[in-house]
């Protein structure tokens, strides 16, 4: 990911949608490969075939769901950035909840509420972990605090005098 | 600070002290620069800022950077674009098919609305998934080729397009697999020919981005 930086806002939607689709396609492919392998009838070639069939049929659907989630999330995030004029964790949490709600809109109000809560909590967790990691990594780079220089520890300033042999300061040499 | 230092002759002597309240409050304050005023502190600190050219735009030229973005940077936006285009096309086709089916079955009202939404969702997601999967395959092949061959050119595009066609139809039998590969080869080579013709036409320095 060394050459991947986030795009500015309106183009970020396309980028996030594509990233989510790629993630869903590859991750769903791996997941469905294992699932198809386990659920197929015995015999190595049949297991391979089952795994392949599962990848072919299921992973584009998973990828599509991911892409819809990512695109909707990014759209709401950008809308919130536009209207609130700031980017903070609340944006992500609100847009996660709204995405969950909107995408469950055809399943009725209780399902919408449940999905919205799940989306919000999920995004809050992600943001929280992100903030936590930032804190931890920032702790590493903190400069050590300089030693306190308290002039009172040196004692009475009147007893010090430089270049005056008559005073009662100690001889170090 | 005004610009009047530009009109005065440049001298090493410190500027006349501004009478600010802090120095007047502490009576026996002597400016630290007064002891050093005869000798220059450092040649870098005594530089006349008139020699600095200021009215020109300054650019930082990244040395060793590529002229264009790599394939990996473009991959996500490509995939996203194809998913969105697929969704749009599929959605429109779904609206058309939905109207046709509901008119043929004489469905009206709530039933018709639900059926229309069903059609749009189904066709839209289907087309989006197909196009998106193709884009993922193409991008993966392109990124792999770029890393293996260590350069980014038209040959990568052609190979990646052919490989995408072959891979996408790889489970449908040899004939269809070859057909898919041929279609991929055709589309990618047409695109490359278009790029090459454009490049030779305007013959500018800005080379087009490889998709």
Tab-separated table of C-alpha atoms in Angstrom, chain B residues 3-211:
chain	number	residue	atom	x	y	z
B	3	UNK	CA	9.454	47.334	3.066
B	4	UNK	CA	11.615	50.337	3.901
B	5	UNK	CA	14.618	48.142	4.606
B	6	UNK	CA	14.833	47.752	0.877
B	7	UNK	CA	15.492	51.456	0.427
B	8	UNK	CA	18.108	51.751	3.152
B	9	UNK	CA	21.678	50.736	2.457
B	10	UNK	CA	22.616	47.393	3.814
B	11	UNK	CA	24.667	47.583	6.960
B	12	UNK	CA	25.886	45.213	9.603
B	13	UNK	CA	24.857	47.515	12.421
B	14	UNK	CA	21.765	46.480	14.303
B	15	UNK	CA	18.544	48.256	13.698
B	16	UNK	CA	17.752	51.069	16.099
B	17	UNK	CA	16.020	49.615	19.099
B	18	UNK	CA	12.303	49.964	19.159
B	19	UNK	CA	11.106	51.445	22.423
B	20	UNK	CA	8.948	48.625	23.665
B	21	UNK	CA	7.585	48.714	27.213
B	22	UNK	CA	9.489	45.671	28.421
B	23	UNK	CA	12.946	47.096	27.857
B	24	UNK	CA	12.008	50.429	29.377
B	25	UNK	CA	10.563	48.688	32.415
B	26	UNK	CA	13.795	46.846	33.210
B	27	UNK	CA	16.195	49.705	33.478
B	28	UNK	CA	19.639	48.195	33.175
B	29	UNK	CA	18.878	46.183	30.065
B	30	UNK	CA	21.581	46.207	27.461
B	31	UNK	CA	20.848	44.683	24.095
B	32	UNK	CA	22.928	41.589	23.513
B	33	UNK	CA	23.689	42.567	19.949
B	34	UNK	CA	25.522	45.701	20.970
B	35	UNK	CA	28.585	43.729	21.994
B	36	UNK	CA	28.695	41.892	18.689
B	37	UNK	CA	27.799	44.699	16.359
B	38	UNK	CA	31.309	45.201	15.008
B	39	UNK	CA	31.883	41.582	14.053
B	40	UNK	CA	29.454	39.708	11.806
B	41	UNK	CA	27.794	36.820	13.582
B	42	UNK	CA	27.610	34.486	10.660
B	43	UNK	CA	27.772	35.051	6.919
B	44	UNK	CA	24.494	33.202	6.551
B	45	UNK	CA	22.665	35.399	8.997
B	46	UNK	CA	23.910	38.611	7.407
B	47	UNK	CA	22.476	37.870	4.022
B	48	UNK	CA	20.629	40.659	2.367
B	49	UNK	CA	17.181	39.398	1.552
B	50	UNK	CA	17.082	41.572	-1.542
B	51	UNK	CA	19.257	38.998	-3.242
B	52	UNK	CA	16.599	36.385	-2.805
B	53	UNK	CA	14.365	36.295	-5.814
B	54	UNK	CA	10.884	36.287	-4.462
B	55	UNK	CA	8.461	36.982	-7.274
B	56	UNK	CA	8.943	33.701	-9.036
B	57	UNK	CA	6.981	30.539	-8.601
B	58	UNK	CA	9.015	27.788	-7.049
B	59	UNK	CA	8.593	24.160	-7.874
B	60	UNK	CA	9.858	21.044	-6.268
B	61	UNK	CA	10.760	18.550	-8.918
B	62	UNK	CA	10.550	15.033	-7.576
B	63	UNK	CA	13.623	13.285	-8.804
B	64	UNK	CA	13.275	9.676	-9.693
B	65	UNK	CA	9.493	9.828	-9.545
B	66	UNK	CA	7.452	8.266	-12.284
B	67	UNK	CA	5.810	10.452	-14.859
B	68	UNK	CA	2.464	8.862	-14.256
B	69	UNK	CA	0.820	7.043	-11.465
B	70	UNK	CA	1.354	3.335	-11.173
B	71	UNK	CA	-1.234	0.737	-11.893
B	72	UNK	CA	-1.905	0.004	-8.271
B	73	UNK	CA	-2.921	3.583	-7.594
B	74	UNK	CA	-5.282	3.512	-10.524
B	75	UNK	CA	-6.657	0.067	-9.753
B	76	UNK	CA	-9.174	1.036	-7.099
B	77	UNK	CA	-10.624	3.908	-9.067
B	78	UNK	CA	-10.830	1.708	-12.140
B	79	UNK	CA	-12.675	-0.974	-10.240
B	80	UNK	CA	-14.960	1.587	-8.654
B	81	UNK	CA	-15.693	3.212	-11.985
B	82	UNK	CA	-16.556	-0.073	-13.634
B	83	UNK	CA	-18.737	-1.118	-10.698
B	84	UNK	CA	-20.614	2.168	-10.839
B	85	UNK	CA	-20.990	2.110	-14.619
B	86	UNK	CA	-22.186	-1.475	-14.410
B	87	UNK	CA	-24.670	-0.535	-11.730
B	88	UNK	CA	-25.963	2.358	-13.807
B	89	UNK	CA	-26.340	0.351	-16.981
B	90	UNK	CA	-27.886	-2.566	-15.149
B	91	UNK	CA	-30.248	-0.264	-13.300
B	92	UNK	CA	-31.456	1.338	-16.524
B	93	UNK	CA	-31.899	-2.055	-18.135
B	94	UNK	CA	-33.764	-3.138	-15.006
B	95	UNK	CA	-36.126	-0.172	-15.259
B	96	UNK	CA	-36.789	-1.006	-18.918
B	97	UNK	CA	-37.321	-4.708	-18.272
B	98	UNK	CA	-39.396	-3.991	-15.202
B	99	UNK	CA	-41.758	-1.739	-17.129
B	100	UNK	CA	-42.022	-4.320	-19.891
B	101	UNK	CA	-42.789	-7.182	-17.512
B	102	UNK	CA	-45.223	-5.249	-15.336
B	103	UNK	CA	-47.057	-3.935	-18.385
B	104	UNK	CA	-47.282	-7.408	-19.829
B	105	UNK	CA	-48.627	-8.838	-16.572
B	106	UNK	CA	-50.947	-5.877	-15.910
B	107	UNK	CA	-49.453	-5.272	-12.491
B	108	UNK	CA	-50.308	-1.898	-11.019
B	109	UNK	CA	-49.835	0.112	-7.821
B	110	UNK	CA	-47.814	-1.275	-4.991
B	111	UNK	CA	-47.093	-4.552	-6.730
B	112	UNK	CA	-45.717	-2.783	-9.768
B	113	UNK	CA	-43.497	-0.543	-7.642
B	114	UNK	CA	-42.040	-3.477	-5.766
B	115	UNK	CA	-41.481	-5.404	-8.953
B	116	UNK	CA	-39.726	-2.419	-10.529
B	117	UNK	CA	-37.421	-2.084	-7.530
B	118	UNK	CA	-36.727	-5.805	-7.632
B	119	UNK	CA	-35.794	-5.653	-11.287
B	120	UNK	CA	-33.529	-2.647	-10.806
B	121	UNK	CA	-31.768	-4.199	-7.831
B	122	UNK	CA	-31.287	-7.554	-9.478
B	123	UNK	CA	-30.085	-6.406	-12.866
B	124	UNK	CA	-28.062	-3.553	-11.460
B	125	UNK	CA	-26.156	-5.695	-9.007
B	126	UNK	CA	-25.692	-8.426	-11.603
B	127	UNK	CA	-24.133	-6.133	-14.193
B	128	UNK	CA	-22.126	-4.281	-11.557
B	129	UNK	CA	-20.744	-7.547	-10.198
B	130	UNK	CA	-19.781	-8.790	-13.644
B	131	UNK	CA	-18.041	-5.607	-14.691
B	132	UNK	CA	-16.416	-5.222	-11.292
B	133	UNK	CA	-15.064	-8.756	-11.328
B	134	UNK	CA	-13.630	-8.156	-14.779
B	135	UNK	CA	-12.005	-4.959	-13.533
B	136	UNK	CA	-10.561	-6.739	-10.489
B	137	UNK	CA	-9.084	-9.469	-12.691
B	138	UNK	CA	-7.682	-6.923	-15.122
B	139	UNK	CA	-6.187	-4.761	-12.381
B	140	UNK	CA	-4.678	-7.727	-10.600
B	141	UNK	CA	-3.069	-8.922	-13.837
B	142	UNK	CA	-1.865	-5.428	-14.635
B	143	UNK	CA	-0.338	-4.836	-11.205
B	144	UNK	CA	1.327	-8.248	-11.261
B	145	UNK	CA	2.756	-7.618	-14.713
B	146	UNK	CA	3.990	-4.214	-13.678
B	147	UNK	CA	5.820	-5.688	-10.722
B	148	UNK	CA	7.196	-8.621	-12.693
B	149	UNK	CA	8.325	-6.695	-15.776
B	150	UNK	CA	9.195	-3.597	-13.768
B	151	UNK	CA	7.769	-1.236	-16.366
B	152	UNK	CA	4.416	0.107	-17.375
B	153	UNK	CA	3.608	0.154	-21.057
B	154	UNK	CA	1.163	-0.932	-23.733
B	155	UNK	CA	2.378	-4.513	-23.710
B	156	UNK	CA	1.194	-4.826	-20.127
B	157	UNK	CA	-2.231	-3.591	-21.160
B	158	UNK	CA	-2.548	-6.125	-23.956
B	159	UNK	CA	-1.309	-9.041	-21.859
B	160	UNK	CA	-3.501	-8.100	-18.923
B	161	UNK	CA	-6.572	-7.771	-21.159
B	162	UNK	CA	-5.978	-11.158	-22.740
B	163	UNK	CA	-5.331	-12.796	-19.400
B	164	UNK	CA	-8.535	-11.284	-18.025
B	165	UNK	CA	-10.571	-12.738	-20.867
B	166	UNK	CA	-8.933	-16.126	-20.495
B	167	UNK	CA	-9.364	-16.181	-16.714
B	168	UNK	CA	-12.957	-15.040	-16.735
B	169	UNK	CA	-14.009	-17.814	-19.094
B	170	UNK	CA	-11.487	-20.359	-17.829
B	171	UNK	CA	-14.123	-22.699	-16.389
B	172	UNK	CA	-16.497	-22.656	-19.359
B	173	UNK	CA	-14.556	-24.975	-21.644
B	174	UNK	CA	-11.638	-24.534	-23.988
B	175	UNK	CA	-13.582	-22.958	-26.823
B	176	UNK	CA	-15.222	-20.307	-24.680
B	177	UNK	CA	-11.970	-19.703	-22.834
B	178	UNK	CA	-10.179	-19.032	-26.107
B	179	UNK	CA	-13.054	-16.839	-27.226
B	180	UNK	CA	-12.853	-14.810	-24.023
B	181	UNK	CA	-9.115	-14.433	-24.436
B	182	UNK	CA	-9.582	-13.304	-28.013
B	183	UNK	CA	-12.175	-10.736	-26.987
B	184	UNK	CA	-9.878	-9.415	-24.272
B	185	UNK	CA	-6.982	-9.289	-26.705
B	186	UNK	CA	-9.110	-7.462	-29.252
B	187	UNK	CA	-10.429	-4.825	-26.845
B	188	UNK	CA	-7.066	-4.158	-25.218
B	189	UNK	CA	-5.207	-3.959	-28.525
B	190	UNK	CA	-7.839	-1.611	-29.938
B	191	UNK	CA	-7.392	0.562	-26.877
B	192	UNK	CA	-3.614	0.472	-27.280
B	193	UNK	CA	-3.880	1.377	-30.953
B	194	UNK	CA	-6.077	4.307	-30.009
B	195	UNK	CA	-3.514	5.426	-27.418
B	196	UNK	CA	-0.656	5.103	-29.884
B	197	UNK	CA	-2.475	7.032	-32.588
B	198	UNK	CA	-3.271	9.801	-30.131
B	199	UNK	CA	0.308	9.903	-28.995
B	200	UNK	CA	1.592	10.221	-32.535
B	201	UNK	CA	-1.077	12.766	-33.419
B	202	UNK	CA	-0.528	15.485	-30.875
B	203	UNK	CA	3.054	14.394	-30.137
B	204	UNK	CA	3.247	16.202	-26.863
B	205	UNK	CA	5.279	15.474	-23.811
B	206	UNK	CA	2.335	14.528	-21.682
B	207	UNK	CA	1.940	10.860	-22.352
B	208	UNK	CA	-1.539	9.534	-21.700
B	209	UNK	CA	-2.254	7.502	-18.669
B	210	UNK	CA	-2.264	3.782	-19.212
B	211	UNK	CA	-5.435	2.248	-18.061
